[in-house]
Amino acid sequence: MNANADPLEIQKFSELAHRWWDPTSEFRPLHDINPLRLEWINARAPLAGKNVIDIGCGGGILSESMARKGATVTGIDLSKKALRVADLHSLESGVPVRYKLIAAEEMAAQEAGGFDVVTCMEMLEHVPDPGGIVRAAAALAKPGGHVFFSTLNRNPKSYLHAVIGAEYVLRMLPRGTHDYDKFITPAELSQYVRSAGLQVESLRGLGYNPLTRLYSLNNDTSVNYLMACTRPL
Ligand code: SAH
């Protein structure tokens, strides 16, 4: 196992992997937010014809949707089971994606500068050294390329919403899905991003209304947020 991976985290996602494409399962939030993040990425970096890598792709919800937009997509993850589910789904849907069991750092050593677009969504809060993943993401991008992250902010409100609300009250997620200590503030992520030689272009919040069960992009980055970056030419 790669040094920058938590075996318990990988195991957690592997155990749930067979339910990845069930939109009523634990992965419902990822299904629900996918159209929003996909359109946000596609507006900033039109995906048709682009070479894209999705780091921590899981069962491939985002990877496959980017391939549907006409991108050539590689999805990488360290959960073998999640990748098997992703592969099967891609075969069934007829939307080709190249899935690989490989660490981001290793992939960066093999295919540095190979991608127009790099995505890494809802994954940084599950790894021991998020800065290392950000550096790998930066190395994978071509000069002039785009890098997109999303993660959970760390403050009392995000604890209340992402842990207590989602895991205990609404029971949208299994208990123990998120470890508050690993949440990352936008300032911390910006620091990782700049140290990796990337430029921050945009920061957006992801809002959730538990009554309507609808998500929206807004300026409130206090819980879940997305960051768009570029690798300078
Ligand atoms: N990015 C996907 C899945 C998010 S779930 C989406 O947003 O739809 C988090 C994923 O990160 C899981 O698939 C888990 O296996 C993966 N993961 C956790 N630690 C990892 C690591 N160190 N390297 C690669 N993938 C990792």
XYZ file of N, CA and C and ligand atoms in Angstrom:
725
model
N 0.856 -1.205 0.000
C 0.000 0.000 0.000
C 0.887 1.249 0.000
N 0.480 2.208 -0.774
C 1.200 3.478 -0.855
C 1.256 4.179 0.512
N 2.354 4.860 0.782
C 2.538 5.496 2.088
C 1.517 6.611 2.317
N 1.090 7.273 1.250
C 0.125 8.354 1.415
C -1.298 7.849 1.208
N -1.627 6.747 1.855
C -2.988 6.222 1.804
C -3.275 5.610 3.161
N -4.504 5.758 3.618
C -4.917 5.176 4.885
C -5.664 3.872 4.565
N -5.085 2.715 4.935
C -5.699 1.429 4.582
C -7.139 1.309 5.079
N -7.449 1.922 6.228
C -8.819 1.831 6.740
C -9.794 2.616 5.863
N -9.311 3.732 5.330
C -10.150 4.530 4.422
C -10.444 3.735 3.145
N -9.404 3.128 2.594
C -9.580 2.367 1.356
C -10.540 1.194 1.604
N -10.375 0.539 2.762
C -11.237 -0.591 3.106
C -12.708 -0.155 3.221
N -12.891 1.019 3.828
C -14.250 1.554 4.003
C -14.942 1.718 2.645
N -14.235 2.290 1.694
C -14.836 2.490 0.372
C -14.992 1.167 -0.377
N -14.075 0.239 -0.144
C -14.165 -1.068 -0.811
C -15.395 -1.833 -0.332
N -15.672 -1.745 0.976
C -16.818 -2.480 1.527
C -18.151 -1.992 0.966
N -18.205 -0.723 0.605
C -19.456 -0.163 0.086
C -19.517 -0.200 -1.440
N -18.420 -0.619 -2.066
C -18.258 -0.400 -3.515
C -19.401 -0.943 -4.366
N -19.978 -2.082 -3.980
C -21.037 -2.675 -4.817
C -22.265 -1.776 -4.913
N -22.378 -0.811 -3.994
C -23.559 0.071 -4.043
C -23.266 1.411 -4.721
N -22.080 1.539 -5.317
C -21.636 2.838 -5.818
C -22.625 3.492 -6.787
N -23.207 2.688 -7.657
C -24.096 3.282 -8.671
C -25.562 3.262 -8.271
N -25.851 2.867 -7.032
C -27.230 2.930 -6.543
C -27.465 4.343 -6.010
N -28.301 5.113 -6.713
C -28.476 6.524 -6.332
C -29.206 6.705 -5.010
N -29.688 5.613 -4.402
C -30.337 5.743 -3.096
C -29.405 5.261 -1.977
N -28.181 4.906 -2.324
C -27.244 4.333 -1.353
C -26.459 5.410 -0.616
N -25.440 4.974 0.100
C -24.511 5.881 0.778
C -23.897 6.884 -0.186
N -23.889 6.529 -1.460
C -23.241 7.403 -2.446
C -24.208 8.416 -3.056
N -25.422 8.444 -2.515
C -26.408 9.391 -3.027
C -25.881 10.828 -3.127
N -25.197 11.323 -2.082
C -24.710 12.707 -2.195
C -23.811 12.916 -3.415
N -22.981 11.922 -3.744
C -22.100 12.076 -4.920
C -22.920 12.111 -6.209
N -23.980 11.296 -6.264
C -24.860 11.336 -7.449
C -25.557 12.685 -7.532
N -26.018 13.164 -6.373
C -26.780 14.413 -6.373
C -25.932 15.634 -6.744
N -24.669 15.640 -6.323
C -23.839 16.818 -6.631
C -23.171 16.717 -7.998
N -23.242 15.531 -8.626
C -22.439 15.349 -9.841
C -22.775 16.298 -10.991
N -24.078 16.500 -11.300
C -24.366 17.422 -12.418
C -23.798 18.824 -12.161
N -23.890 19.280 -10.914
C -23.387 20.622 -10.593
C -21.887 20.736 -10.818
N -21.133 19.773 -10.271
C -19.671 19.876 -10.388
C -19.229 19.637 -11.823
N -19.931 18.740 -12.520
C -19.602 18.470 -13.925
C -19.769 19.731 -14.772
N -20.888 20.426 -14.597
C -21.137 21.630 -15.396
C -20.159 22.747 -15.024
N -19.807 22.810 -13.749
C -18.838 23.823 -13.290
C -17.477 23.570 -13.937
N -17.038 22.317 -13.949
C -15.759 21.963 -14.587
C -15.833 22.258 -16.083
N -16.908 21.806 -16.714
C -17.054 21.929 -18.158
C -17.136 23.390 -18.612
N -17.651 24.245 -17.741
C -17.732 25.673 -18.080
C -16.339 26.301 -18.033
N -15.517 25.862 -17.118
C -14.173 26.436 -16.970
C -13.159 25.793 -17.910
N -13.371 24.513 -18.204
C -12.447 23.777 -19.070
C -13.280 22.845 -19.950
N -13.787 23.339 -21.075
C -14.677 22.516 -21.918
C -14.053 21.142 -22.170
N -14.802 20.086 -21.821
C -14.201 18.756 -21.708
C -14.042 18.007 -23.038
N -14.850 18.356 -24.033
C -14.784 17.606 -25.294
C -13.368 17.631 -25.860
N -12.840 16.457 -26.131
C -11.517 16.347 -26.741
C -10.355 16.475 -25.762
N -10.651 16.671 -24.492
C -9.573 16.861 -23.505
C -9.097 15.538 -22.921
N -7.834 15.535 -22.495
C -7.271 14.385 -21.794
C -7.400 14.674 -20.297
N -8.161 13.840 -19.601
C -8.516 14.132 -18.208
C -8.087 12.999 -17.281
N -7.600 13.351 -16.097
C -7.365 12.326 -15.073
C -8.163 12.668 -13.826
N -8.860 11.650 -13.286
C -9.690 11.799 -12.101
C -9.037 11.008 -10.964
N -8.468 11.733 -9.992
C -7.731 11.108 -8.875
C -8.699 10.750 -7.745
N -8.680 9.499 -7.312
C -9.628 9.050 -6.283
C -11.009 8.933 -6.890
N -11.085 8.275 -8.055
C -12.306 8.255 -8.875
C -13.408 7.388 -8.283
N -13.037 6.461 -7.359
C -14.046 5.566 -6.796
C -14.739 4.774 -7.890
N -16.072 4.655 -7.788
C -16.849 3.893 -8.763
C -17.043 4.593 -10.093
N -16.528 5.816 -10.219
C -16.487 6.464 -11.529
C -17.638 7.403 -11.858
N -18.349 7.890 -10.841
C -19.499 8.774 -11.118
C -19.058 9.999 -11.922
N -18.017 10.666 -11.457
C -17.549 11.858 -12.180
C -16.774 11.464 -13.443
N -15.920 10.451 -13.350
C -15.103 10.027 -14.504
C -15.992 9.742 -15.712
N -17.019 8.920 -15.484
C -17.860 8.519 -16.605
C -18.631 9.706 -17.177
N -19.058 10.603 -16.294
C -19.834 11.750 -16.794
C -18.941 12.686 -17.614
N -17.644 12.755 -17.271
C -16.727 13.592 -18.064
C -16.454 12.926 -19.410
N -16.382 11.587 -19.415
C -16.194 10.861 -20.682
C -17.399 11.062 -21.592
N -18.593 11.111 -20.984
C -19.816 11.374 -21.764
C -19.774 12.729 -22.445
N -19.043 13.659 -21.858
C -18.901 14.999 -22.453
C -17.867 15.000 -23.576
N -17.266 13.841 -23.836
C -16.322 13.760 -24.953
C -14.862 13.816 -24.556
N -14.578 13.729 -23.240
C -13.184 13.718 -22.800
C -12.646 12.289 -22.835
N -11.326 12.172 -22.955
C -10.646 10.888 -22.803
C -10.233 10.827 -21.345
N -10.852 9.921 -20.577
C -10.699 9.976 -19.120
C -9.942 8.767 -18.572
N -8.992 9.061 -17.680
C -8.321 8.040 -16.884
C -8.778 8.237 -15.445
N -9.251 7.178 -14.799
C -9.652 7.258 -13.394
C -8.693 6.425 -12.564
N -8.129 7.009 -11.502
C -7.233 6.235 -10.638
C -7.736 6.239 -9.195
N -7.478 5.127 -8.520
C -7.919 4.973 -7.134
C -7.084 3.849 -6.538
N -7.134 3.685 -5.209
C -6.410 2.572 -4.583
C -7.366 1.504 -4.070
N -8.664 1.663 -4.335
C -9.617 0.613 -3.981
C -9.887 -0.249 -5.216
N -9.393 -1.494 -5.141
C -9.556 -2.408 -6.264
C -11.035 -2.660 -6.544
N -11.811 -2.796 -5.469
C -13.247 -3.093 -5.634
C -13.982 -1.936 -6.289
N -13.652 -0.714 -5.866
C -14.312 0.445 -6.477
C -13.989 0.493 -7.967
N -12.735 0.193 -8.313
C -12.333 0.244 -9.722
C -13.018 -0.854 -10.528
N -13.234 -2.018 -9.902
C -13.924 -3.095 -10.615
C -15.362 -2.678 -10.922
N -15.996 -2.046 -9.937
C -17.364 -1.563 -10.137
C -17.375 -0.497 -11.245
N -16.388 0.371 -11.216
C -16.293 1.436 -12.214
C -16.139 0.845 -13.615
N -15.274 -0.157 -13.732
C -15.030 -0.817 -15.012
C -16.294 -1.474 -15.556
N -16.998 -2.211 -14.666
C -18.222 -2.888 -15.073
C -19.264 -1.886 -15.548
N -19.372 -0.770 -14.811
C -20.376 0.220 -15.186
C -20.058 0.832 -16.541
N -18.759 1.069 -16.774
C -18.353 1.644 -18.050
C -18.629 0.681 -19.202
N -18.434 -0.622 -18.956
C -18.745 -1.620 -19.979
C -20.233 -1.619 -20.295
N -21.045 -1.574 -19.228
C -22.499 -1.606 -19.383
C -23.024 -0.381 -20.090
N -22.480 0.774 -19.722
C -23.001 2.019 -20.287
C -22.402 2.303 -21.659
N -21.299 1.631 -21.975
C -20.663 1.865 -23.267
C -19.908 3.185 -23.329
N -19.626 3.773 -22.169
C -18.839 5.012 -22.119
C -17.434 4.636 -21.638
N -16.452 4.620 -22.545
C -15.145 4.102 -22.153
C -14.364 5.039 -21.234
N -13.789 4.433 -20.202
C -12.897 5.146 -19.269
C -11.743 4.190 -18.982
N -10.514 4.712 -18.897
C -9.373 3.880 -18.517
C -9.222 3.956 -16.997
N -9.473 2.838 -16.307
C -9.316 2.825 -14.845
C -8.025 2.120 -14.470
N -7.308 2.698 -13.504
C -6.024 2.130 -13.079
C -5.894 2.148 -11.565
N -5.409 1.027 -11.017
C -5.103 0.944 -9.591
C -3.681 1.458 -9.396
N -3.562 2.724 -9.059
C -2.228 3.321 -8.925
C -2.331 4.568 -8.050
N -1.291 4.820 -7.276
C -1.273 6.020 -6.437
C -1.025 7.251 -7.308
N -1.561 8.380 -6.880
C -1.412 9.625 -7.638
C 0.061 9.981 -7.838
N 0.857 9.767 -6.785
C 2.282 10.121 -6.858
C 2.995 9.272 -7.911
N 2.636 7.985 -7.959
C 3.236 7.062 -8.921
C 2.806 7.434 -10.353
N 1.532 7.754 -10.491
C 1.009 8.153 -11.792
C 1.712 9.430 -12.268
N 1.967 10.331 -11.327
C 2.636 11.594 -11.670
C 4.057 11.320 -12.158
N 4.696 10.291 -11.588
C 6.049 9.948 -12.034
C 5.997 9.358 -13.448
N 4.923 8.625 -13.750
C 4.816 7.959 -15.057
C 4.303 8.866 -16.169
N 3.338 9.734 -15.859
C 2.691 10.513 -16.921
C 2.651 12.000 -16.586
N 3.795 12.509 -16.138
C 3.868 13.928 -15.767
C 3.502 14.808 -16.956
N 2.721 15.839 -16.696
C 2.354 16.805 -17.736
C 1.464 16.230 -18.824
N 0.821 15.106 -18.550
C 0.041 14.425 -19.594
C -1.411 14.828 -19.709
N -1.909 15.717 -18.841
C -3.358 15.936 -18.809
C -3.763 17.405 -18.894
N -4.784 17.658 -19.715
C -5.331 19.014 -19.830
C -6.112 19.378 -18.572
N -6.759 18.356 -18.011
C -7.619 18.581 -16.849
C -7.356 17.496 -15.805
N -7.189 17.927 -14.552
C -7.008 16.997 -13.431
C -8.133 17.270 -12.437
N -8.846 16.232 -12.019
C -9.884 16.414 -11.003
C -9.558 15.544 -9.794
N -9.905 16.034 -8.621
C -9.674 15.279 -7.378
C -10.767 15.715 -6.404
N -11.865 14.958 -6.413
C -13.072 15.384 -5.700
C -13.375 14.525 -4.477
N -13.673 15.154 -3.379
C -14.115 14.480 -2.146
C -13.125 13.384 -1.745
N -11.847 13.638 -1.923
C -10.830 12.633 -1.670
C -9.740 13.123 -0.724
N -9.362 14.398 -0.809
C -8.253 14.919 0.005
C -8.484 14.726 1.499
N -9.753 14.750 1.932
C -10.054 14.612 3.371
C -9.957 13.165 3.842
N -9.541 12.262 2.935
C -9.383 10.854 3.322
C -7.930 10.385 3.279
N -6.983 11.296 3.019
C -5.583 10.856 2.890
C -4.697 11.454 3.988
N -3.596 10.762 4.335
C -2.703 11.256 5.392
C -2.024 12.587 5.036
N -1.597 12.739 3.783
C -0.867 13.947 3.393
C -1.487 14.570 2.144
N -2.529 15.403 2.346
C -3.216 15.987 1.184
C -2.274 16.829 0.316
N -1.274 17.454 0.941
C -0.337 18.275 0.168
C 0.386 17.442 -0.885
N 0.685 16.200 -0.557
C 1.358 15.301 -1.503
C 0.476 14.986 -2.707
N -0.837 14.845 -2.464
C -1.775 14.582 -3.565
C -1.883 15.838 -4.448
N -1.919 17.001 -3.801
C -1.999 18.257 -4.570
C -0.756 18.408 -5.452
N 0.421 18.077 -4.909
C 1.652 18.148 -5.725
C 1.585 17.186 -6.903
N 1.066 15.980 -6.673
C 0.941 15.007 -7.762
C -0.044 15.515 -8.816
N -1.150 16.105 -8.353
C -2.155 16.646 -9.280
C -1.524 17.731 -10.153
N -0.725 18.597 -9.518
C -0.067 19.685 -10.261
C 0.898 19.113 -11.296
N 1.619 18.064 -10.905
C 2.601 17.470 -11.819
C 1.918 16.775 -13.002
N 0.716 16.261 -12.792
C -0.004 15.558 -13.864
C -0.554 16.530 -14.910
N -0.786 17.780 -14.501
C -1.374 18.767 -15.422
C -0.330 19.277 -16.410
N -0.785 19.514 -17.634
C 0.067 20.184 -18.630
C 0.237 21.633 -18.217
N 1.319 22.283 -18.609
C 1.377 23.739 -18.411
C 0.162 24.368 -19.125
N -0.523 25.225 -18.435
C -1.756 25.803 -18.988
C -2.991 24.966 -18.690
N -2.792 23.828 -18.035
C -3.905 22.927 -17.735
C -4.691 23.342 -16.494
N -5.836 22.680 -16.302
C -6.743 22.990 -15.188
C -6.730 21.888 -14.136
N -6.782 22.291 -12.873
C -6.839 21.313 -11.781
C -8.000 21.692 -10.858
N -8.876 20.732 -10.588
C -10.068 20.985 -9.767
C -10.066 20.111 -8.519
N -10.333 20.732 -7.380
C -10.433 19.988 -6.124
C -11.794 20.263 -5.485
N -12.262 19.295 -4.684
C -13.344 19.614 -3.754
C -13.072 18.854 -2.473
N -13.471 19.463 -1.361
C -13.265 18.809 -0.063
C -14.165 19.467 0.970
N -13.955 19.116 2.246
C -14.773 19.657 3.327
C -13.969 20.627 4.173
N -14.541 21.775 4.447
C -13.923 22.780 5.312
C -13.914 22.283 6.770
N -13.088 22.886 7.599
C -12.995 22.456 8.994
C -13.357 23.603 9.936
N -14.525 23.546 10.530
C -15.006 24.550 11.492
C -16.242 23.958 12.181
N -16.741 24.615 13.231
C -17.888 24.019 13.948
C -19.090 23.744 13.044
N -19.320 24.623 12.057
C -20.486 24.418 11.181
C -20.311 23.176 10.300
N -19.085 22.988 9.774
C -18.888 21.819 8.909
C -18.958 20.539 9.744
N -18.525 20.603 11.000
C -18.651 19.442 11.887
C -20.122 19.104 12.082
N -20.898 20.147 12.335
C -22.334 19.961 12.563
C -23.020 19.406 11.307
N -22.707 19.974 10.143
C -23.392 19.563 8.913
C -22.869 18.243 8.354
N -21.525 18.157 8.187
C -20.963 17.010 7.458
C -20.851 15.768 8.335
N -20.689 15.945 9.641
C -20.572 14.762 10.503
C -21.888 14.505 11.230
N -22.298 15.428 12.118
C -23.504 15.202 12.915
C -24.758 15.127 12.025
N -24.927 16.108 11.139
C -26.118 16.153 10.286
C -26.186 14.982 9.327
N -25.135 14.808 8.537
C -25.167 13.805 7.461
C -25.061 12.375 7.992
N -24.269 12.180 9.058
C -24.057 10.801 9.531
C -25.025 10.388 10.638
N -25.447 11.356 11.472
C -26.259 10.983 12.628
C -27.730 11.375 12.496
N -27.990 12.593 12.017
C -29.383 13.050 11.977
C -30.084 12.572 10.709
N -29.528 12.950 9.552
C -30.177 12.565 8.294
C -29.804 11.140 7.879
N -28.738 10.620 8.464
C -28.242 9.272 8.146
C -28.039 9.068 6.649
N -27.537 10.106 6.000
C -27.229 10.015 4.570
C -25.960 9.204 4.378
N -25.056 9.275 5.350
C -23.751 8.611 5.243
C -23.563 7.697 6.440
N -22.809 6.599 6.260
C -22.540 5.731 7.407
C -21.699 6.481 8.442
N -21.928 6.169 9.725
C -21.118 6.785 10.772
C -19.652 6.456 10.541
N -18.801 7.445 10.731
C -17.371 7.215 10.545
C -16.908 7.494 9.128
N -17.837 7.936 8.245
C -17.423 8.264 6.873
C -16.369 9.364 6.896
N -16.604 10.373 7.728
C -15.696 11.520 7.741
C -15.016 11.712 9.085
N -13.733 12.025 9.011
C -12.923 12.267 10.191
C -12.650 13.774 10.224
N -13.316 14.446 11.166
C -13.272 15.917 11.230
C -11.849 16.477 11.201
N -10.941 15.802 11.895
C -9.566 16.310 11.981
C -8.895 16.413 10.617
N -9.394 15.634 9.658
C -8.761 15.644 8.332
C -9.398 16.647 7.379
N -10.433 17.326 7.824
C -11.039 18.336 6.961
C -10.005 19.442 6.712
N -10.189 20.172 5.615
C -9.164 21.106 5.145
C -9.789 22.471 4.883
N -9.242 23.510 5.474
C -9.820 24.835 5.232
C -9.383 25.330 3.843
N -10.154 26.240 3.258
C -9.758 26.790 1.956
C -8.371 27.444 2.017
N -8.035 28.055 3.169
C -6.709 28.675 3.300
C -5.616 27.612 3.228
N -5.850 26.477 3.902
C -4.869 25.392 3.856
C -4.738 24.816 2.442
N -5.882 24.607 1.796
C -5.827 24.063 0.430
C -5.124 25.042 -0.507
N -5.412 26.346 -0.348
C -4.744 27.359 -1.184
C -3.239 27.301 -0.985
N -2.841 27.073 0.263
C -1.417 26.977 0.581
C -0.776 25.783 -0.139
N -1.432 24.623 -0.065
C -0.933 23.435 -0.779
C -0.831 23.711 -2.275
N -1.885 24.353 -2.787
C -1.996 24.613 -4.224
C -0.860 25.529 -4.690
N -0.650 26.612 -3.936
C 0.407 27.554 -4.330
C 1.789 26.937 -4.175
N 1.996 26.153 -3.103
C 3.304 25.503 -2.931
C 3.579 24.519 -4.067
N 2.501 23.996 -4.664
C 2.677 23.050 -5.769
C 2.849 23.773 -7.099
N 2.855 25.100 -7.067
C 3.067 25.882 -8.282
C 1.795 26.147 -9.077
N 0.638 25.914 -8.457
C -0.631 26.173 -9.144
C -1.166 27.536 -8.720
N -2.089 28.045 -9.538
C -2.728 29.314 -9.229
C -4.197 29.077 -8.913
N -4.697 29.689 -7.849
C -6.126 29.553 -7.526
C -6.925 30.486 -8.442
N -7.933 29.932 -9.113
C -8.743 30.751 -10.035
C -10.131 31.028 -9.478
N -10.675 30.052 -8.749
C -12.047 30.228 -8.280
C -12.336 29.324 -7.094
N -13.135 29.828 -6.185
C -13.523 29.072 -5.004
C -15.044 29.176 -4.893
N -15.734 28.032 -4.830
C -17.199 28.034 -4.760
C -17.672 27.134 -3.634
N -18.749 27.521 -3.001
C -19.333 26.686 -1.966
C -20.392 25.774 -2.559
N -20.634 24.676 -1.857
C -21.662 23.736 -2.284
C -22.697 23.693 -1.168
N -23.860 24.212 -1.461
C -24.903 24.275 -0.431
C -25.855 23.098 -0.537
N -26.405 22.674 0.610
C -27.383 21.596 0.608
C -28.584 22.002 1.441
N -29.752 21.878 0.852
C -30.978 22.150 1.577
C -31.628 20.813 1.939
N -31.597 20.436 3.233
C -32.102 19.104 3.611
C -33.607 18.962 3.409
N -34.335 20.071 3.307
C -35.784 19.975 3.100
C -36.111 19.646 1.657
N -35.474 20.379 0.722
C -35.733 20.112 -0.698
C -34.788 19.040 -1.231
N -33.757 18.712 -0.438
C -32.716 17.762 -0.847
C -32.005 18.233 -2.112
N -31.952 19.543 -2.295
C -31.286 20.080 -3.482
C -29.951 20.714 -3.108
N -28.992 20.559 -4.022
C -27.681 21.167 -3.854
C -27.576 22.366 -4.788
N -26.727 23.310 -4.435
C -26.486 24.445 -5.329
C -25.076 24.974 -5.104
N -24.534 25.613 -6.128
C -23.240 26.281 -5.993
C -23.513 27.692 -5.490
N -22.742 28.119 -4.502
C -22.941 29.466 -3.978
C -21.614 30.007 -3.430
N -21.695 31.097 -2.667
C -20.448 31.681 -2.145
C -20.150 31.250 -0.717
N -20.926 30.303 -0.201
C -20.729 29.857 1.178
C -19.828 28.614 1.201
N -18.548 28.846 1.481
C -17.573 27.744 1.431
C -17.396 27.094 2.808
N -18.336 27.355 3.730
C -18.123 26.913 5.110
C -18.213 25.399 5.307
N -18.869 24.667 4.400
C -18.956 23.209 4.581
C -18.211 22.511 3.432
N -18.901 22.293 2.331
C -18.285 21.625 1.182
C -17.924 22.700 0.149
N -16.721 22.616 -0.404
C -16.345 23.640 -1.386
C -15.503 23.062 -2.508
N -15.483 23.803 -3.614
C -14.711 23.421 -4.803
C -13.700 24.511 -5.104
N -12.528 24.098 -5.565
C -11.496 25.065 -5.926
C -10.982 24.751 -7.334
N -11.002 25.782 -8.191
C -10.466 25.630 -9.549
C -9.097 26.282 -9.601
N -8.129 25.590 -10.183
C -6.760 26.096 -10.276
C -6.244 25.911 -11.697
N -5.165 26.641 -12.008
C -4.494 26.396 -13.281
C -3.005 26.214 -13.032
N -2.388 25.460 -13.926
C -0.930 25.363 -13.892
C -0.408 26.399 -14.876
N 0.353 27.368 -14.405
C 0.818 28.434 -15.298
C 1.629 27.875 -16.463
N 1.585 28.559 -17.587
C 2.332 28.138 -18.789
C 3.832 28.209 -18.553
N -13.949 11.244 -6.420
C -15.108 10.380 -6.393
C -15.144 9.443 -5.174
C -15.017 10.111 -3.814
S -15.005 8.935 -2.484
C -16.354 11.251 -6.445
O -16.313 12.381 -5.957
O -17.372 10.804 -6.977
C -13.265 8.953 -2.051
C -12.425 8.032 -2.918
O -11.045 8.278 -2.625
C -12.645 6.532 -2.675
O -12.874 5.886 -3.889
C -11.338 6.058 -2.046
O -11.009 4.717 -2.382
C -10.360 7.051 -2.653
N -9.106 7.197 -1.926
C -8.907 7.373 -0.607
N -7.587 7.504 -0.344
C -6.946 7.402 -1.547
C -5.575 7.486 -1.949
N -4.619 7.694 -1.059
N -5.293 7.348 -3.264
C -6.276 7.158 -4.168
N -7.574 7.091 -3.854
C -7.912 7.211 -2.550
